Each structure stands twice: as C-alpha cells, then as structure tokens.
Amino acid sequence: MTSDGNSRAHSQRVDLLVVSELVDRGARVLDVGCGDGELLKLLVDTRGVDGRGIEISQDGVNECLARGLSVIQGNADTDLVDYPDDSFDFVVLSQTIQATQHPRRVLSEMLRIGRKAIISFPNFGHWSVRTSLGFKGRMPVTENLPYSWYDTPNIHFCTIRDFVELCRDADARIEKAVALDAGGQRMTLKAPWWFWNLFGQQAVFLLSRRG
Amino acid sequence: MATTSHPAPSFGASQARSEADNPSSLVMRFGPDKPLILESGRRIDHLQIGYQTYGTLNADRSNGILVCHALTGDQHVASTNPVTGKPGWWETMVGPGKPIDTDRFFVICSNVVGGCMGTTGPASTNPETGQPYGLDLPLITIPDMVRAQAMLVDALGIDRLYCVAGGSMGGMQVLQWAASYPDRVANALPIATGPRHSSQNIAFHEVGRQAIMADPDWRGGRYLAEDTSPRKGLAVARMAAHITYMSDEGLHRKFGRNLQDRDKVAFGFDADFQIESYLRHQGLSFVERFDANSYLYVTRAMDYFDLAADFGGRLANAFLGTKTRFCVVSFTSDWLFPTEESKSVVRALNAAGAKVSFVEVETDRGHDAFLLDEPVLFASVRGFLSASEGR
C-alpha cells in the first residue's frame, strides 16, 4: 500500500478534507465522478472506508486502477440506476453535479443508493461571478471555473441558494453544510445563507433522506 | 499410443496432429484415480493437460497467474507456437516487463479440455481403444474446463492464484473460476466476455458447426480414423467466425472495397476484393492448425455457458460474499461480446458488493482488440495487477 504524493495532495484540497471529515470511519462509500481517485484514496487511507468509484474518463479510471481503487468507467446520469438500494453508507459527488445532465435525478439516485449523500460544488452565486456577469456582462472565467461558456463541461451551474431549494424539492434533509471562501478556507458556521451565497466559492452539503 | 515419429521442426497439419497426443509443451497426466467428472455426468478417466509456464513461482506460492485462452487459442501464450512457428498469442500482454509481468508472476496457461494441442480432446487417442476419441468424447462445458484447470493448479502446488485472466471464452473461464473457487482467486480479469453466450453468438457457432458437418470429409466425425479432414468445412467455419471478431468500421478502415491484385472486378467468383482474399487466407491457415471436431466441442462449450442459470437465474448470486477483486474490460466496437454484456457482469458484482472495476476501451478493432496492441488495455491491466490492495 503506497501513498507517495498523497500527503502533499491531501493538504492542498480543503474541500476534499471537508468531505472526508463528513464520512464515518469504515463506511461503504461510492464516489461518483471520482476523477483520478484522489478523494477516494484519501478516504481509504485516512478513514478506512470500503470505497468504490465511478469515473467517465479513461485516464481517470486507469489512474484509479493503479492506486488499487475499484472504479467503474461510467457516468452519473446513466449508471447510478445499476446500483441496488442502500448499497452504500455515503454516496459522494465532488465537484461534479454541475456537469450532470439531470442534477435532480442524480441527487435522488444518490439518496436511494446511499443512506447519506455528500455533494460539493462551485457556487455560482459568488460575488466574483456576479461581478463578471453584472458589470462586465460576460460569463465568468475564473481559476475555479476555468472554461469558456462554449466548451465547458459544466452545464448546470447553481448557487448555494439554488441548491438549498433543490434539496427541499427533492425531499433531502440538509444535515450539514460548509462553505469555503476564495482561499479555500472554511467560512464561519454562523453566517446566514445570503452571506455564504455571496462569499462562498465552494459549498459542501451532507444530505440524508427525509422521512 | 505415442508411437508416431515426425521430422523435427515441421510446422503445419502433421505437427498439429502430433501435438494432440504428444504436445511440445509441458504435460500433466491424471489416471483413473483422479478422473475429471463432467457436468454431463460422464467422466474422463485418463485426463491429459498440455500447459506452459513462464516466470518463477515464489516461495509462498502466491504469485501464480492463470491465463485462460479463447476458442482457438492454446497454452503457447508467450512462446513460439510449435504448429505455426508464430509468436505466442498474447505476447503483447504476457512476458518480461509486460503488463502480466513474468519477472514478477508465475504464469500458467493450459490448453482447454476439448482442445487439440495436448489436452484431452476429440483428436486425442482414447487409451481404451487406441483410436482417436472423435465424437465418443463426452461434451465439455466451461465449468468442466475450469475444473480441469483447478486439477492442474492443485498438482502444481498452488492453493490461491494471484489472478485468473482471459479474453472471450477465456473470460468465461475467469468468471467461472471466480464463481466456483472464490477463495482461490485473489484477482479476476475477464476481458471482452459475458456471463452467457447470446442467442446471436450461438447462431454464429451453429453456422460454423454445420459447415464442418456438411463437409463430406467430416465422415460423421471419424475423419481421423479414415485419414481425411473436413478442411473446406472448417475453413468456412473460421471465415464466418472471423467476421464476428472484427467490426464494420475496422473492416472498412483496413480493406474498404479495395480490389485484390486487380484494377477492376473480374465478373467471376474469384477473390476480387481484399476482404475475400483475407478471409480465405484466414480459413486456409486455420485448418493447418486446428482440429475440426475440437471446433465442434469448444464452440458447444461456449454455447452452453450461462453462469446465472447455475445460480438460480440471478447472476449476482454467483458472486455473493466474494473477496475477489475484479477488473472487467470491454471494447466499444466489440459486437460479439458487446459492452452491455460486460456491464451485466459489473451490475451483478455491484449487487453482490464485490470490488469491481470496469474499463471500456475505445477502439474500432472489434472483439479481437483484446489480442492486439491496445495501450489503454495494457495500462489498465498493469495498474490493476500492480496495485497492492487485495494481495
């Protein structure tokens, strides 16, 4: 079991650390859109989870394989339906929901497959986005959202407020929410939604099924 | 009955004939004290297994990898084929420094039961009669092939295999191994395969078998005793099958409508087109190395394969509680074992809670892609085998 390069990578991505802290030790975890397996490997190494992944890109899948992870080449929109009910404790969607065709359906599937869902996403309500659109009249291209509008994989952006609304519609209970500022640091817990929505660059939500 | 003498390196049909009883590879023989009990209820009392090994078995006997060959493959996975003189059929995958690295692993590959390269099959001499078995050999199934392999692995003193790997029919054996002997398989690598043979695939096999049996030289399966061979029928069977190993786009890229050694069509039934010439060549070279009755037996084994049926109709039941790590691989242009077949395996493994990875390789080379130079396949296999988890 090797972890070369992991400790450095671990310290860089606060959003991954936030996600990992929400996951119980030894839990069964499905990471949807797991990329090169950085988060999944972190969860396996530091939380001792029984982890699985889904990733659309060939390179990502092969990186995961080389890390000893069990990853299926597939896609959040079409392949979640293959998983039995309650087959995982946590289903994670890290920085991926904005790239799905049907975010609401994906969210419902996640809460069917897992007892809990963890979703992290870039906040389109961040002040820099609003400034770009509101004052410059241009779709934002930032360090966090580096694509031009015409070739972005991100087709369903939302703000933190929008996401809270989606959770209500989809009968998901918000167990915990964390916003990260532009520096990637955790924002104060007591801040109201409007403050997070303006200054949070990313958000991480822990959801469970209602009822 | 091992009396035939033959001039040393004579590739071709006579060499193929002698390999059936006296393979140039390693051989393991089992007597009536260790019969192979077949799924049909019948038995083979004098089982012979032709096999090859590569690399070195480590001290704790934990680095064994069993490679399972496809329909017309053999044990010569990474060494020169004694019949064709060509390199082993998977030398791109197996060898020193290759994804299945013989510097690290002890690789075993055996000819399947029903084959014609030194494992008991219809071309083998029946010790009880001194004549080739022909159609007297009981029908063989994939589970029978796997049980014979397990006898070989036992005899080699290996309890648990690091990996069982194979493509196509070899992949069926991998799935069967994982289902029959879950504790003996640490990692399973089924490639370009499925959990059952589809109706379409059975149909293609039936065409091949009928071509063989329609050849007057087949002689009701007794052609060896009558010193003849259904060459035309077997060649047609191979030609039909070969089409299924490629893809429409691959054929188009390779041959298109190109003409063979001519500027215009000849208004006759010669091989005007390159694809015709290519298929004829495939058919003719195949009959030099393969036994027609073996073709009947081994295609039948694939037709009978239906793993879910043996587990109450639910494929996931075949893998319940398994600790084996799986890496399932399919190819986008494979229409013989399409991705959907692999995905049904993946779904079942997920439902069983197994550790499963799945890779779909983008290629236009069809089913045969698993035998070819496909860098993504190599990277996947290398990654899967080198990851230390589950060792």
Coordinates of C-alpha atoms in Angstrom, one line a residue, chain B residues 73-284:
Chain B
G73 CA -6.1 -20.5 -28.6
D74 CA -3.7 -22.8 -26.8
Q75 CA -1.1 -22.9 -24.0
H76 CA 1.5 -21.1 -26.0
V77 CA 0.6 -17.7 -24.7
A78 CA 4.1 -16.2 -24.7
S79 CA 6.3 -18.6 -26.5
T80 CA 6.6 -19.7 -30.1
N81 CA 3.7 -21.8 -31.3
P82 CA 5.0 -25.3 -32.3
V83 CA 2.4 -25.7 -35.1
T84 CA 2.5 -22.2 -36.7
G85 CA 6.0 -21.1 -35.8
K86 CA 4.5 -17.8 -34.8
P87 CA 4.9 -15.9 -31.6
G88 CA 2.6 -16.7 -28.6
W89 CA -0.9 -15.4 -29.0
W90 CA -0.7 -12.9 -26.1
E91 CA 3.0 -11.8 -26.2
T92 CA 1.9 -8.2 -26.2
M93 CA 0.4 -8.8 -22.7
V94 CA 2.5 -11.6 -21.1
G95 CA 6.3 -11.6 -20.8
P96 CA 9.1 -9.9 -19.0
G97 CA 8.2 -6.3 -18.3
K98 CA 4.8 -6.8 -19.9
P99 CA 1.5 -5.9 -18.1
I100 CA 1.3 -9.6 -17.0
D101 CA 5.0 -9.5 -16.0
T102 CA 6.7 -12.8 -16.0
D103 CA 9.6 -11.2 -14.0
R104 CA 7.1 -10.9 -11.1
F105 CA 4.5 -13.5 -11.7
F106 CA 4.4 -17.2 -12.4
V107 CA 2.2 -17.5 -15.4
I108 CA 0.4 -20.7 -16.2
C109 CA -1.6 -21.4 -19.4
S110 CA -3.2 -24.7 -20.2
N111 CA -4.9 -26.0 -23.3
V112 CA -8.6 -26.4 -22.5
V113 CA -10.3 -29.8 -22.3
G114 CA -11.8 -30.5 -25.7
G115 CA -8.8 -28.7 -27.4
C116 CA -6.3 -30.2 -29.8
M117 CA -3.0 -29.0 -28.5
G118 CA -2.2 -31.7 -25.9
T119 CA -5.1 -31.6 -23.5
T120 CA -7.6 -34.4 -23.9
G121 CA -9.9 -33.6 -26.8
P122 CA -11.6 -35.4 -29.7
A123 CA -8.3 -35.6 -31.6
S124 CA -6.6 -37.3 -28.6
T125 CA -6.1 -41.0 -28.6
N126 CA -8.5 -42.8 -26.4
P127 CA -6.3 -45.1 -24.3
E128 CA -9.1 -47.6 -24.0
T129 CA -9.4 -48.1 -27.8
G130 CA -6.2 -46.9 -29.3
Q131 CA -8.3 -44.8 -31.6
P132 CA -8.9 -41.0 -31.6
Y133 CA -11.9 -40.2 -29.4
G134 CA -13.7 -38.3 -32.1
L135 CA -17.4 -37.9 -31.1
D136 CA -17.0 -40.6 -28.4
L137 CA -15.6 -37.9 -26.2
P138 CA -18.3 -36.6 -23.9
L139 CA -19.4 -33.0 -24.4
I140 CA -17.4 -30.5 -22.4
T141 CA -18.6 -27.3 -20.6
I142 CA -16.8 -24.2 -19.4
P143 CA -17.2 -25.5 -15.8
D144 CA -15.5 -28.7 -16.9
M145 CA -12.6 -26.8 -18.4
V146 CA -12.2 -24.8 -15.2
R147 CA -12.3 -28.0 -13.0
A148 CA -9.5 -29.5 -15.1
Q149 CA -7.5 -26.3 -14.7
A150 CA -8.1 -26.5 -10.9
M151 CA -6.7 -30.0 -11.0
L152 CA -3.6 -28.7 -12.8
V153 CA -3.2 -25.8 -10.3
D154 CA -3.5 -28.3 -7.4
A155 CA -0.9 -30.5 -9.0
L156 CA 1.4 -27.5 -9.3
G157 CA 1.0 -27.0 -5.5
I158 CA -0.8 -23.7 -5.8
D159 CA -3.6 -23.0 -3.4
R160 CA -4.6 -19.5 -4.3
L161 CA -4.0 -17.7 -7.6
Y162 CA -2.9 -14.1 -7.6
C163 CA -5.0 -13.6 -10.7
V164 CA -7.1 -15.5 -13.3
A165 CA -7.1 -13.6 -16.6
G166 CA -8.5 -14.2 -20.1
G167 CA -10.5 -12.8 -23.0
S168 CA -13.6 -14.1 -24.8
M169 CA -14.0 -17.7 -23.9
G170 CA -11.0 -17.2 -21.6
G171 CA -13.1 -14.5 -19.9
M172 CA -15.9 -17.0 -19.4
Q173 CA -13.5 -19.3 -17.6
V174 CA -12.3 -16.4 -15.4
L175 CA -15.9 -15.7 -14.4
Q176 CA -16.4 -19.4 -13.7
W177 CA -13.3 -19.6 -11.7
A178 CA -14.4 -16.7 -9.6
A179 CA -17.8 -18.3 -9.1
S180 CA -16.6 -21.9 -8.4
Y181 CA -13.4 -21.1 -6.4
P182 CA -13.8 -17.6 -4.9
D183 CA -11.2 -18.3 -2.2
R184 CA -8.6 -19.4 -4.7
V185 CA -8.8 -16.3 -6.9
A186 CA -7.4 -13.0 -5.5
N187 CA -8.0 -11.0 -8.6
A188 CA -10.1 -11.7 -11.7
L189 CA -9.6 -10.1 -15.1
P190 CA -12.4 -11.0 -17.5
I191 CA -11.9 -9.3 -20.9
A192 CA -14.3 -9.0 -23.8
T193 CA -16.6 -11.6 -22.4
G194 CA -20.1 -12.1 -21.0
P195 CA -21.9 -14.2 -18.4
R196 CA -23.6 -16.3 -21.0
H197 CA -23.4 -16.9 -24.7
S198 CA -26.0 -14.8 -26.5
S199 CA -28.5 -16.2 -29.0
Q200 CA -26.7 -14.4 -31.8
N201 CA -23.4 -16.0 -30.8
I202 CA -24.9 -19.5 -30.6
A203 CA -26.3 -18.8 -34.1
F204 CA -22.9 -18.0 -35.5
H205 CA -21.4 -21.1 -33.9
E206 CA -24.2 -23.2 -35.3
V207 CA -23.3 -21.9 -38.8
G208 CA -19.7 -23.0 -38.3
R209 CA -20.6 -26.4 -37.0
Q210 CA -23.0 -27.0 -39.9
A211 CA -20.3 -26.0 -42.3
I212 CA -18.0 -28.6 -40.8
M213 CA -20.6 -31.3 -40.6
A214 CA -21.7 -30.6 -44.2
D215 CA -18.2 -31.4 -45.5
P216 CA -18.3 -35.0 -46.8
D217 CA -14.8 -35.4 -45.5
W218 CA -16.1 -35.0 -41.9
R219 CA -17.3 -38.6 -42.2
G220 CA -19.6 -38.4 -39.2
G221 CA -16.7 -37.2 -37.1
R222 CA -14.5 -40.2 -38.0
Y223 CA -12.2 -38.4 -40.4
L224 CA -9.0 -39.0 -38.4
A225 CA -9.6 -42.8 -38.4
E226 CA -10.3 -42.6 -42.2
D227 CA -7.3 -40.4 -42.8
T228 CA -9.0 -37.4 -44.2
S229 CA -10.1 -34.0 -42.9
P230 CA -13.1 -31.6 -43.4
R231 CA -10.8 -28.8 -44.5
K232 CA -13.3 -26.9 -46.5
G233 CA -16.0 -27.0 -43.8
L234 CA -13.6 -25.9 -41.1
A235 CA -12.2 -23.1 -43.3
V236 CA -15.7 -21.8 -43.9
A237 CA -16.5 -22.0 -40.2
R238 CA -13.4 -20.0 -39.5
M239 CA -14.2 -17.4 -42.1
A240 CA -17.7 -16.9 -40.7
A241 CA -16.4 -16.6 -37.2
H242 CA -13.6 -14.3 -38.2
I243 CA -16.1 -11.7 -39.4
T244 CA -17.5 -11.6 -35.9
Y245 CA -14.1 -10.9 -34.4
M246 CA -13.8 -7.6 -36.3
S247 CA -16.0 -4.6 -36.7
D248 CA -17.7 -2.9 -39.7
E249 CA -15.6 0.2 -39.2
G250 CA -12.4 -1.7 -38.7
L251 CA -13.0 -3.7 -41.9
H252 CA -13.8 -0.5 -43.7
R253 CA -10.6 1.1 -42.5
K254 CA -8.4 -1.9 -43.3
F255 CA -10.0 -3.2 -46.6
G256 CA -12.7 -0.9 -47.7
R257 CA -13.9 -2.1 -51.2
N258 CA -10.2 -2.4 -52.3
L259 CA -9.6 -5.0 -55.0
Q260 CA -7.1 -7.8 -54.7
D261 CA -4.3 -7.6 -57.3
R262 CA -6.5 -6.2 -60.0
D263 CA -7.8 -2.9 -61.3
K264 CA -11.4 -3.8 -61.8
V265 CA -13.8 -6.6 -60.8
A266 CA -13.3 -9.8 -62.9
F267 CA -17.0 -10.7 -63.3
G268 CA -16.4 -14.0 -61.6
F269 CA -16.3 -15.6 -58.2
D270 CA -12.6 -15.3 -57.6
A271 CA -11.5 -13.2 -54.7
D272 CA -12.0 -9.8 -56.3
F273 CA -12.0 -8.0 -53.1
Q274 CA -9.2 -7.8 -50.5
I275 CA -11.5 -8.8 -47.7
E276 CA -12.4 -12.0 -49.6
S277 CA -8.8 -12.9 -50.1
Y278 CA -8.1 -12.1 -46.4
L279 CA -10.9 -14.3 -45.2
R280 CA -9.8 -17.2 -47.4
H281 CA -6.3 -16.9 -46.1
Q282 CA -7.7 -16.9 -42.5
G283 CA -9.7 -20.1 -43.3
L284 CA -6.9 -21.9 -45.0

